[in-house]
PDB file of N, CA and C in Angstrom:
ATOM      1  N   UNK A 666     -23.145  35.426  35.222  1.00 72.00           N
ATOM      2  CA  UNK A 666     -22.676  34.445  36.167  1.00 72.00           C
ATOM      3  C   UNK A 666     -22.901  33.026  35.644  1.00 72.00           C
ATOM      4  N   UNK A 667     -24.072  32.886  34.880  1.00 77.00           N
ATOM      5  CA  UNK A 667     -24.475  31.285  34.514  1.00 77.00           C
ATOM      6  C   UNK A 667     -23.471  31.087  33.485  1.00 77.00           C
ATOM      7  N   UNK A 668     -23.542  31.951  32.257  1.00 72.00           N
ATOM      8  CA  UNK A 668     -22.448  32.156  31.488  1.00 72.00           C
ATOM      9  C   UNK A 668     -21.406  31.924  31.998  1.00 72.00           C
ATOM     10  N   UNK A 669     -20.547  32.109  32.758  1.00 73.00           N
ATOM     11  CA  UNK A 669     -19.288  31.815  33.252  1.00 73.00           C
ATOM     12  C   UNK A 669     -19.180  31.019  33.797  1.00 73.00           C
ATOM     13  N   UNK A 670     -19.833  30.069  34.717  1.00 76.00           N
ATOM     14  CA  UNK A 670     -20.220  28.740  35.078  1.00 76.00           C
ATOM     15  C   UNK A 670     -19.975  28.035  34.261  1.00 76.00           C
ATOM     16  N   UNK A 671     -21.443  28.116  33.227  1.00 79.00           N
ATOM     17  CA  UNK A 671     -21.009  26.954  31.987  1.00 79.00           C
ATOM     18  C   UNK A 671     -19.584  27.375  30.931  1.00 79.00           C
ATOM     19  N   UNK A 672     -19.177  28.415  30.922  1.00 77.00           N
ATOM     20  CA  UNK A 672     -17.989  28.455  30.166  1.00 77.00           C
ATOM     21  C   UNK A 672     -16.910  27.443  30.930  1.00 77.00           C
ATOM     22  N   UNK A 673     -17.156  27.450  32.354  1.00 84.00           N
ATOM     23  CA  UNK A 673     -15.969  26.621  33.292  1.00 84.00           C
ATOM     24  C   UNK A 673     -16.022  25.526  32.852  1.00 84.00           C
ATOM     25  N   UNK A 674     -17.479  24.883  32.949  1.00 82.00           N
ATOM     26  CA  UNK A 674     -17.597  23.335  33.178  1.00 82.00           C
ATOM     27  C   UNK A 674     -17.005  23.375  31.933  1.00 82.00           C
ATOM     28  N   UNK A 675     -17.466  23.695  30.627  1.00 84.00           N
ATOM     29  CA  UNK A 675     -17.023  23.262  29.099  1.00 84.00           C
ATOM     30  C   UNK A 675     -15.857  22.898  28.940  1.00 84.00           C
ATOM     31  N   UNK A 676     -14.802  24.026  29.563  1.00 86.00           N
ATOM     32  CA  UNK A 676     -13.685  24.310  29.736  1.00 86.00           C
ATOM     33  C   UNK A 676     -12.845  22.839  30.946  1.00 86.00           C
ATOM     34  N   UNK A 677     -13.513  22.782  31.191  1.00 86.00           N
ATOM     35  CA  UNK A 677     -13.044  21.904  32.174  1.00 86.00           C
ATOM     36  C   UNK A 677     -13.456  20.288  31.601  1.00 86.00           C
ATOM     37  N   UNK A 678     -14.448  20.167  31.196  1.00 87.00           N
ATOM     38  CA  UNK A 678     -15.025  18.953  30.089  1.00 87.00           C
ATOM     39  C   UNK A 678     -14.040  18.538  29.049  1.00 87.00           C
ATOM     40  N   UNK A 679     -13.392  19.798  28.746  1.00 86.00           N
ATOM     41  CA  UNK A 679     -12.327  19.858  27.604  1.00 86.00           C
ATOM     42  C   UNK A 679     -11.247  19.562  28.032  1.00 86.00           C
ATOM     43  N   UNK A 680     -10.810  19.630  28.826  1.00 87.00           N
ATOM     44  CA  UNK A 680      -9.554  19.315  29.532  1.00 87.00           C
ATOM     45  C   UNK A 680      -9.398  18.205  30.211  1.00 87.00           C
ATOM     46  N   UNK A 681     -10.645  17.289  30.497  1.00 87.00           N
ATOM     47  CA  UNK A 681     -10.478  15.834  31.451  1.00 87.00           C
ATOM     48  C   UNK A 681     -10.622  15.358  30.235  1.00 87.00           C
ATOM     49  N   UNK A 682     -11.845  15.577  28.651  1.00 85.00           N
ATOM     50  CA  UNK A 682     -11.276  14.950  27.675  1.00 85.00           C
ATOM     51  C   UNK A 682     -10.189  14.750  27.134  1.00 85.00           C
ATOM     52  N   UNK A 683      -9.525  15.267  27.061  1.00 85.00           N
ATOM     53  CA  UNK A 683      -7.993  15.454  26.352  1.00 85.00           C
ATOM     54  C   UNK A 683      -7.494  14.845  26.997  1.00 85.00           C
ATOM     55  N   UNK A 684      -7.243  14.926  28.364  1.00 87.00           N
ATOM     56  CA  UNK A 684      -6.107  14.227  29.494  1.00 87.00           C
ATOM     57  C   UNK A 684      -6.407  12.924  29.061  1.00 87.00           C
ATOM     58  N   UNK A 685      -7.638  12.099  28.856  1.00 85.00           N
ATOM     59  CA  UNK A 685      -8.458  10.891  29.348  1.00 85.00           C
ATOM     60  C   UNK A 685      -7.652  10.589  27.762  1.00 85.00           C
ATOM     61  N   UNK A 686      -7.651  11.643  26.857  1.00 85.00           N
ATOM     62  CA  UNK A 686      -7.011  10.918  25.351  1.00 85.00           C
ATOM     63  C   UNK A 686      -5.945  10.503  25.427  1.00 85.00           C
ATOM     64  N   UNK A 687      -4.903  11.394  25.994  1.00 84.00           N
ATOM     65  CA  UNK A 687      -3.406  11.233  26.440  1.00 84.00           C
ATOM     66  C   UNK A 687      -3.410  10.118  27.045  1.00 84.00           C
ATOM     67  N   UNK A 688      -4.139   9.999  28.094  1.00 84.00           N
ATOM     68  CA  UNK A 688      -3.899   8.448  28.625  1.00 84.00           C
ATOM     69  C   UNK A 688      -3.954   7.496  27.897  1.00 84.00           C
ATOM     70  N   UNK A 689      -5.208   7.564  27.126  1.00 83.00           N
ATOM     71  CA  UNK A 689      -5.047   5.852  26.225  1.00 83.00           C
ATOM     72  C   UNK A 689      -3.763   6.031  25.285  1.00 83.00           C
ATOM     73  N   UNK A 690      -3.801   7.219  25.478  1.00 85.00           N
ATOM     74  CA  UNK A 690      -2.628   6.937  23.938  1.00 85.00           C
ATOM     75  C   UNK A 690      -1.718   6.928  24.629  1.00 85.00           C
ATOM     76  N   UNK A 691      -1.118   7.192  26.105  1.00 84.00           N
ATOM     77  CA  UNK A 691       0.239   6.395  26.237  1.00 84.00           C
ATOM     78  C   UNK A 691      -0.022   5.280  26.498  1.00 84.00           C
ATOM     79  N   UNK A 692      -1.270   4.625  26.923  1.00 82.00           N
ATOM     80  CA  UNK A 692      -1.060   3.014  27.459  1.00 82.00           C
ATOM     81  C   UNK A 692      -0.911   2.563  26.289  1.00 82.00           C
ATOM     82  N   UNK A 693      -0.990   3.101  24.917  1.00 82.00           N
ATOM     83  CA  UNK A 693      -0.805   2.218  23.509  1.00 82.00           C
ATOM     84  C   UNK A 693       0.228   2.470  23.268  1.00 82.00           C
ATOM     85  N   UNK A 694       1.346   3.423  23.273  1.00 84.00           N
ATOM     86  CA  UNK A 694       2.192   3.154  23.303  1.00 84.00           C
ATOM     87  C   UNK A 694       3.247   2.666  24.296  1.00 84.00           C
ATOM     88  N   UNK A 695       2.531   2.099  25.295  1.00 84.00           N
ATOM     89  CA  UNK A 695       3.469   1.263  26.142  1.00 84.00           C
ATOM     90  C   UNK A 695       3.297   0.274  26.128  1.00 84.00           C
ATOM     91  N   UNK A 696       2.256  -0.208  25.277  1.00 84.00           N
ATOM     92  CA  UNK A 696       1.651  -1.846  24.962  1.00 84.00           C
ATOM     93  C   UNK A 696       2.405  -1.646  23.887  1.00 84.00           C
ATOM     94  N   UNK A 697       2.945  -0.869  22.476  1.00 82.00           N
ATOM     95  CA  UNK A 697       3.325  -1.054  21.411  1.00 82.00           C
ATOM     96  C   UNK A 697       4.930  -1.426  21.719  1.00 82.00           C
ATOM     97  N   UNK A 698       5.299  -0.910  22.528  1.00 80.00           N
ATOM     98  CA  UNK A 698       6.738  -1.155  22.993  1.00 80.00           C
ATOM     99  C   UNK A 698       6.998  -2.302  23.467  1.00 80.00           C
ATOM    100  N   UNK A 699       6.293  -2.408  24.648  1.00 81.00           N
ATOM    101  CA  UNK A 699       6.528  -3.830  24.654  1.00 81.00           C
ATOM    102  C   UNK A 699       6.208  -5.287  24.150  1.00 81.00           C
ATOM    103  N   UNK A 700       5.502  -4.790  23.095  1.00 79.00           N
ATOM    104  CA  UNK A 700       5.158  -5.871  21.542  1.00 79.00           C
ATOM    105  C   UNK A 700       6.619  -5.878  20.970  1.00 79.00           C
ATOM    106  N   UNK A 701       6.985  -4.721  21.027  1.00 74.00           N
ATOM    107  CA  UNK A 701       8.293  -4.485  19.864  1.00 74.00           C
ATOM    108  C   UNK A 701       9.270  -5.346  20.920  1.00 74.00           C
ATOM    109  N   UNK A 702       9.185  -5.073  22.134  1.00 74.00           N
ATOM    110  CA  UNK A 702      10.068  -5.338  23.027  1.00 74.00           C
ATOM    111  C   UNK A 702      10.407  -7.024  22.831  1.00 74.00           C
ATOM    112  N   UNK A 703       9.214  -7.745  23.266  1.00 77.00           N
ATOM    113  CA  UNK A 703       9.095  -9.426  23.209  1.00 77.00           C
ATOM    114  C   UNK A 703       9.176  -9.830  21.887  1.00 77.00           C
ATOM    115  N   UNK A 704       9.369  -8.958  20.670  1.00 76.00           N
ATOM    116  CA  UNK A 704       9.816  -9.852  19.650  1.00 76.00           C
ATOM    117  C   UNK A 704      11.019  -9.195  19.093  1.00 76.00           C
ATOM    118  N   UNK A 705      11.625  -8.574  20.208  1.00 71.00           N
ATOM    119  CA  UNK A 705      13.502  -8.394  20.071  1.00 71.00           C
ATOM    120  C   UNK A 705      13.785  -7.024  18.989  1.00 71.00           C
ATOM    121  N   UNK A 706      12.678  -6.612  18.548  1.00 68.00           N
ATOM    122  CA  UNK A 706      12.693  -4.991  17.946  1.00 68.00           C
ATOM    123  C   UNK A 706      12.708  -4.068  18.564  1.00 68.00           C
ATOM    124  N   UNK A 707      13.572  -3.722  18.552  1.00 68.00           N
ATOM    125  CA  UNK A 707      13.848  -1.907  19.238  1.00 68.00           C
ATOM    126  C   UNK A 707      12.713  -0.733  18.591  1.00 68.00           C
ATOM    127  N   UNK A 708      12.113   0.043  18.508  1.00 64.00           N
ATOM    128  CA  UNK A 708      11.510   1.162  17.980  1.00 64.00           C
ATOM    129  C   UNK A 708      12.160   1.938  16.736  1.00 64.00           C
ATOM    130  N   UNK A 709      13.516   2.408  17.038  1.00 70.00           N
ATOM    131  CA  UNK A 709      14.486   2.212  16.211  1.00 70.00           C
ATOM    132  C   UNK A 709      15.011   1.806  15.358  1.00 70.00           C
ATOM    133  N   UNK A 710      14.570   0.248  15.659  1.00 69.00           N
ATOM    134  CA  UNK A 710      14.932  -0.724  14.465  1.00 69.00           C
ATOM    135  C   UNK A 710      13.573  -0.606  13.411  1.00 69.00           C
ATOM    136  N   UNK A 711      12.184  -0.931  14.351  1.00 69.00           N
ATOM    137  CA  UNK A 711      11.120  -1.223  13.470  1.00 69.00           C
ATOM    138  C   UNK A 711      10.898   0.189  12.766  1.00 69.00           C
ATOM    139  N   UNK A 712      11.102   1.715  12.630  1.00 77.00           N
ATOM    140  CA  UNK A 712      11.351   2.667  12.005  1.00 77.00           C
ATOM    141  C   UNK A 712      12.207   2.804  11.031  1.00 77.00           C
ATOM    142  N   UNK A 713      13.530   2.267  11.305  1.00 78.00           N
ATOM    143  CA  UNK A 713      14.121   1.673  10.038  1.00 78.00           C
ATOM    144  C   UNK A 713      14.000   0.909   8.967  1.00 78.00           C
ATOM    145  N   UNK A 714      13.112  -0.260   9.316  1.00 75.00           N
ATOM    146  CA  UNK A 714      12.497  -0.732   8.932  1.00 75.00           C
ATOM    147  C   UNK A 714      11.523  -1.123   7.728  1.00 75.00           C
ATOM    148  N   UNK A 715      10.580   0.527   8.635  1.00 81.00           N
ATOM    149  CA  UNK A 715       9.653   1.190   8.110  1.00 81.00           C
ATOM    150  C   UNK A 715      10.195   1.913   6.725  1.00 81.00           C
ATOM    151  N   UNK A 716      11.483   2.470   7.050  1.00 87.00           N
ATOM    152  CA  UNK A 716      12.098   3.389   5.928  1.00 87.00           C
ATOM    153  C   UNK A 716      12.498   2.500   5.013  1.00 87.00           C
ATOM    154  N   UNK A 717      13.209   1.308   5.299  1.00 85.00           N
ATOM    155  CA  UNK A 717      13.547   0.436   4.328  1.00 85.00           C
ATOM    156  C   UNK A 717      12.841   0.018   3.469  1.00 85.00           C
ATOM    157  N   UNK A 718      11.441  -0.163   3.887  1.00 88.00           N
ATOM    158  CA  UNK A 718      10.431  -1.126   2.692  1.00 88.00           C
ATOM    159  C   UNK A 718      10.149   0.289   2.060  1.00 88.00           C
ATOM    160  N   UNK A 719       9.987   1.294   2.523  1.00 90.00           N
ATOM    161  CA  UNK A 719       9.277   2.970   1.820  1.00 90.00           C
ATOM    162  C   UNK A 719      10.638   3.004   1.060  1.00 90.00           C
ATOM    163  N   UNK A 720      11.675   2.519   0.772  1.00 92.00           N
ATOM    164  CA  UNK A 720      13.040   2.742  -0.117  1.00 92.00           C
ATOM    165  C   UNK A 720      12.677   1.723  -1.025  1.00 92.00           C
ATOM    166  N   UNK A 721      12.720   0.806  -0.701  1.00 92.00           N
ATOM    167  CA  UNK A 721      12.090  -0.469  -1.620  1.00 92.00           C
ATOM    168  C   UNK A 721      10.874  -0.313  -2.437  1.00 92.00           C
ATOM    169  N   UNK A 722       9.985   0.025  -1.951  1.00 93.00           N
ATOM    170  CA  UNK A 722       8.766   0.502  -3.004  1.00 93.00           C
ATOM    171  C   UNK A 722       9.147   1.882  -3.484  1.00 93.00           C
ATOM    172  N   UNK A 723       9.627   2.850  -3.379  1.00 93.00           N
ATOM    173  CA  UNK A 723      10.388   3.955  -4.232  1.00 93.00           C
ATOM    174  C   UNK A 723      10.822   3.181  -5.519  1.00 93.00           C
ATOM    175  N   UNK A 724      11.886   2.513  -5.197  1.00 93.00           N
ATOM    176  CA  UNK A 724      12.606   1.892  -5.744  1.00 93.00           C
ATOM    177  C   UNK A 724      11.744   0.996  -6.979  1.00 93.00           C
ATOM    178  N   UNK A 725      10.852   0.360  -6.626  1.00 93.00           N
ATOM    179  CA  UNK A 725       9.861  -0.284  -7.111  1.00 93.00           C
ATOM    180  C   UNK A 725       9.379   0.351  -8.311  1.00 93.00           C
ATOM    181  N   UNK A 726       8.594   1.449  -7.653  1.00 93.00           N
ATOM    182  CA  UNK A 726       8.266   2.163  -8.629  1.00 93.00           C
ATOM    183  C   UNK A 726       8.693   3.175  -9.373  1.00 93.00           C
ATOM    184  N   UNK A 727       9.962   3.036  -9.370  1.00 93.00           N
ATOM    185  CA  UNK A 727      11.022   3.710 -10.194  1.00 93.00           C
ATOM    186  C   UNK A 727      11.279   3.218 -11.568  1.00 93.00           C
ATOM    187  N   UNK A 728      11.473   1.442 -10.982  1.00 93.00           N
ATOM    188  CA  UNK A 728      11.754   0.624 -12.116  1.00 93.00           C
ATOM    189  C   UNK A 728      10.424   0.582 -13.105  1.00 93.00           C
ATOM    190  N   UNK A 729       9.536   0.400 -12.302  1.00 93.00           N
ATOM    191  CA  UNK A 729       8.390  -0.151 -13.419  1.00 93.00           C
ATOM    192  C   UNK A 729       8.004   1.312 -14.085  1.00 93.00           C
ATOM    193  N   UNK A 730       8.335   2.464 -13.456  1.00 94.00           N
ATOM    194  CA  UNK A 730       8.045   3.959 -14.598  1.00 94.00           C
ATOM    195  C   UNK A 730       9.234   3.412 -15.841  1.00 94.00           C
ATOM    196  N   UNK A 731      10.276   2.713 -15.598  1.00 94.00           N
ATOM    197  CA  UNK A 731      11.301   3.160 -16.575  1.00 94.00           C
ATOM    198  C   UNK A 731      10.974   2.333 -17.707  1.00 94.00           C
ATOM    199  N   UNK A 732      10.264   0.856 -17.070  1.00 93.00           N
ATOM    200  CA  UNK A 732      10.079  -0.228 -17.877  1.00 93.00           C
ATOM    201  C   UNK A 732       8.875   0.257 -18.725  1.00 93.00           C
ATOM    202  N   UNK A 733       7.989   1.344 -18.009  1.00 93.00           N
ATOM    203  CA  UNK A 733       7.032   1.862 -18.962  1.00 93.00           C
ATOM    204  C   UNK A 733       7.115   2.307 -19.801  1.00 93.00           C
ATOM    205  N   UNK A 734       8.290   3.380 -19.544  1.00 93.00           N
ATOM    206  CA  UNK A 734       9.310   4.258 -20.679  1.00 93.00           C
ATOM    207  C   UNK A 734       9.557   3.759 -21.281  1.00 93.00           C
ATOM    208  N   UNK A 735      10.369   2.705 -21.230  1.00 92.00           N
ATOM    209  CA  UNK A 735      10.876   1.660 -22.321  1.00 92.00           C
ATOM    210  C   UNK A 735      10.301   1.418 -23.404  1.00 92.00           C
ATOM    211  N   UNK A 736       9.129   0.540 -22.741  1.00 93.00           N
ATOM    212  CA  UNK A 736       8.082  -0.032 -23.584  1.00 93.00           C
ATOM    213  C   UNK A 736       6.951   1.195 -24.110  1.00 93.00           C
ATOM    214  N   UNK A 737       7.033   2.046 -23.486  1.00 92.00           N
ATOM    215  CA  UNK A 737       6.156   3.160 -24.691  1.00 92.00           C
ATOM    216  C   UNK A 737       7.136   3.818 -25.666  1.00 92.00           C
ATOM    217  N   UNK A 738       8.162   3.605 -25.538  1.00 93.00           N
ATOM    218  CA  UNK A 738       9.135   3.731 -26.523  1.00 93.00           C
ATOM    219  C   UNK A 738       9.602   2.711 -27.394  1.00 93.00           C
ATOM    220  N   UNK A 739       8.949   1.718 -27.369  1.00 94.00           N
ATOM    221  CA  UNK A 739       9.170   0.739 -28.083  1.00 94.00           C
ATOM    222  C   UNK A 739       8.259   0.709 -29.250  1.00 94.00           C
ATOM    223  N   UNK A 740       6.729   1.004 -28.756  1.00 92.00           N
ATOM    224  CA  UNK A 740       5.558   0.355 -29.434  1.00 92.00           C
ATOM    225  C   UNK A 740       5.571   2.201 -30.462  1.00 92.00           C
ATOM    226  N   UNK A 741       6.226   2.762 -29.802  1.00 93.00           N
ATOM    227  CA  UNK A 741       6.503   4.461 -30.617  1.00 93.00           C
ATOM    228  C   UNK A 741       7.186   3.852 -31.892  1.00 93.00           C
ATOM    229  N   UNK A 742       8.407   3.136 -31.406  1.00 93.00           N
ATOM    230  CA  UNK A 742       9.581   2.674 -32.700  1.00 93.00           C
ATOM    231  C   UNK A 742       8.667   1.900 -33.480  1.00 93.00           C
ATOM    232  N   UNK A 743       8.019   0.673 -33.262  1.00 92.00           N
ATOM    233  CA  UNK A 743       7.002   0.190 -34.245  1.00 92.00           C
ATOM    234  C   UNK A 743       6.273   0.235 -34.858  1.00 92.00           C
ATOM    235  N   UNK A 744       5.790   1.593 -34.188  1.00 92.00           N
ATOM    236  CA  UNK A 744       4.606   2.648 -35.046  1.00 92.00           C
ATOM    237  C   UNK A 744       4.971   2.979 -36.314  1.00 92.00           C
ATOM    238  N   UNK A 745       6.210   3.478 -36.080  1.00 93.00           N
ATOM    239  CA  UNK A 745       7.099   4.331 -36.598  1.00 93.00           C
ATOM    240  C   UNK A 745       7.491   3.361 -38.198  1.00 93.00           C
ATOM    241  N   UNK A 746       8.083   2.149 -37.579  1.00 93.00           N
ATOM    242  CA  UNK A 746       8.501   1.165 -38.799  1.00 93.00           C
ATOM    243  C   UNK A 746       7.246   0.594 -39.402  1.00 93.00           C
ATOM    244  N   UNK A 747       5.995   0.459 -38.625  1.00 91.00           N
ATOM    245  CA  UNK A 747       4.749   0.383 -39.626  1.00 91.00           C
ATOM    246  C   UNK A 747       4.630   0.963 -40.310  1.00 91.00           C
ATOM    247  N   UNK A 748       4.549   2.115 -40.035  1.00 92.00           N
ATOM    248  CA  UNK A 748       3.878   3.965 -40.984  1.00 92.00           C
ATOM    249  C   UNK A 748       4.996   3.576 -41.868  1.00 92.00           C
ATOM    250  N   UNK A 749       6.445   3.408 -42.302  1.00 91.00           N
ATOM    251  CA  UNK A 749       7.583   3.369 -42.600  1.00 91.00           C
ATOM    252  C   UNK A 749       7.181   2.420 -43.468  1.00 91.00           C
ATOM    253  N   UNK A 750       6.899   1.211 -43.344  1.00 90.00           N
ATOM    254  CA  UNK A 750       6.625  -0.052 -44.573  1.00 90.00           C
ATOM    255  C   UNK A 750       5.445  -0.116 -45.114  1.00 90.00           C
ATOM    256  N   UNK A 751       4.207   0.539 -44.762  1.00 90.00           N
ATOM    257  CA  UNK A 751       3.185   1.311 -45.584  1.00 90.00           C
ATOM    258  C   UNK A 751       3.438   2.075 -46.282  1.00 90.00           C
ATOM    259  N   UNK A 752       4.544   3.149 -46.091  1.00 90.00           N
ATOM    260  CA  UNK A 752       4.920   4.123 -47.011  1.00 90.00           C
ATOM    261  C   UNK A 752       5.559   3.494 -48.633  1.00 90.00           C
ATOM    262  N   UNK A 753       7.068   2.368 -48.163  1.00 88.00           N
ATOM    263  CA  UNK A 753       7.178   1.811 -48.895  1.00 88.00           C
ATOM    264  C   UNK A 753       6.516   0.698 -49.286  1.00 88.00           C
ATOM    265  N   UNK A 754       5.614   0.180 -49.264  1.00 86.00           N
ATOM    266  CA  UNK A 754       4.724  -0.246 -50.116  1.00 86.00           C
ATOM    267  C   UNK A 754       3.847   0.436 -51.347  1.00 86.00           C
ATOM    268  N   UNK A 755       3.388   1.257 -50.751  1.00 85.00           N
ATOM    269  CA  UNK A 755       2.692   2.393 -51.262  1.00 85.00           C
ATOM    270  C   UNK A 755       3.712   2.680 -52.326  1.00 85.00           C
ATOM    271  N   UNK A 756       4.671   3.042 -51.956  1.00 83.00           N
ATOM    272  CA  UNK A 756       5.809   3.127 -53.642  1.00 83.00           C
ATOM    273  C   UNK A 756       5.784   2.562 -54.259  1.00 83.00           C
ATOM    274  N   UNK A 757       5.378   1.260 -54.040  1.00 78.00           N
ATOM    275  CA  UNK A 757       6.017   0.077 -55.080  1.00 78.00           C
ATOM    276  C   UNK A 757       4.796   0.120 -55.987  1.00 78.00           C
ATOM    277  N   UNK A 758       3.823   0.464 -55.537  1.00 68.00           N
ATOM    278  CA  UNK A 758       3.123  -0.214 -56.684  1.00 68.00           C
ATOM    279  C   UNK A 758       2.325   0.820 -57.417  1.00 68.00           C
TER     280      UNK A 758
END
């Protein structure tokens, strides 16, 4: 019987917690809305937004992998023409 008592209350502890979470978290998102609201952003928009700059830094770091590529392919080619004019040197004499 005590057992099942305290299984209730727990049970019931657990459930006004949660509710009590749900609540703050809609009053934050009804304060976040109407932030978005008074500075003329839709939710919609500021999610788009969101996707746009996450396209932009994609993008970002797309370029600077390629510019890496580039340039480790560059300092490869120079390697390459060093080892290359050591060699011919090395002939000449």
């Amino acid at each position: 019987m005590i057992v099942a008592a305290s299984l209730n209350a727990m049970i019931a502890a657990a459930v006004w917690w949660l509710a009590y979470r749900l609540w703050r978290w809609r009053n934050y998102l009804i304060s976040l809305n109407q932030a978005l609201r008074q500075t003329s952003i839709s939710p919609q928009a500021a999610g788009y937004g969101l996707m746009l700059k996450r396209a932009q830094i994609a993008q970002t770091r797309l370029t600077l992998a390629q510019i890496q590529t580039r340039s480790q392919q560059m300092i490869q080619t120079l390697r390459t023409i060093r080892m290359l004019q050591s060699v011919l040197r090395y002939r000449r004499h």
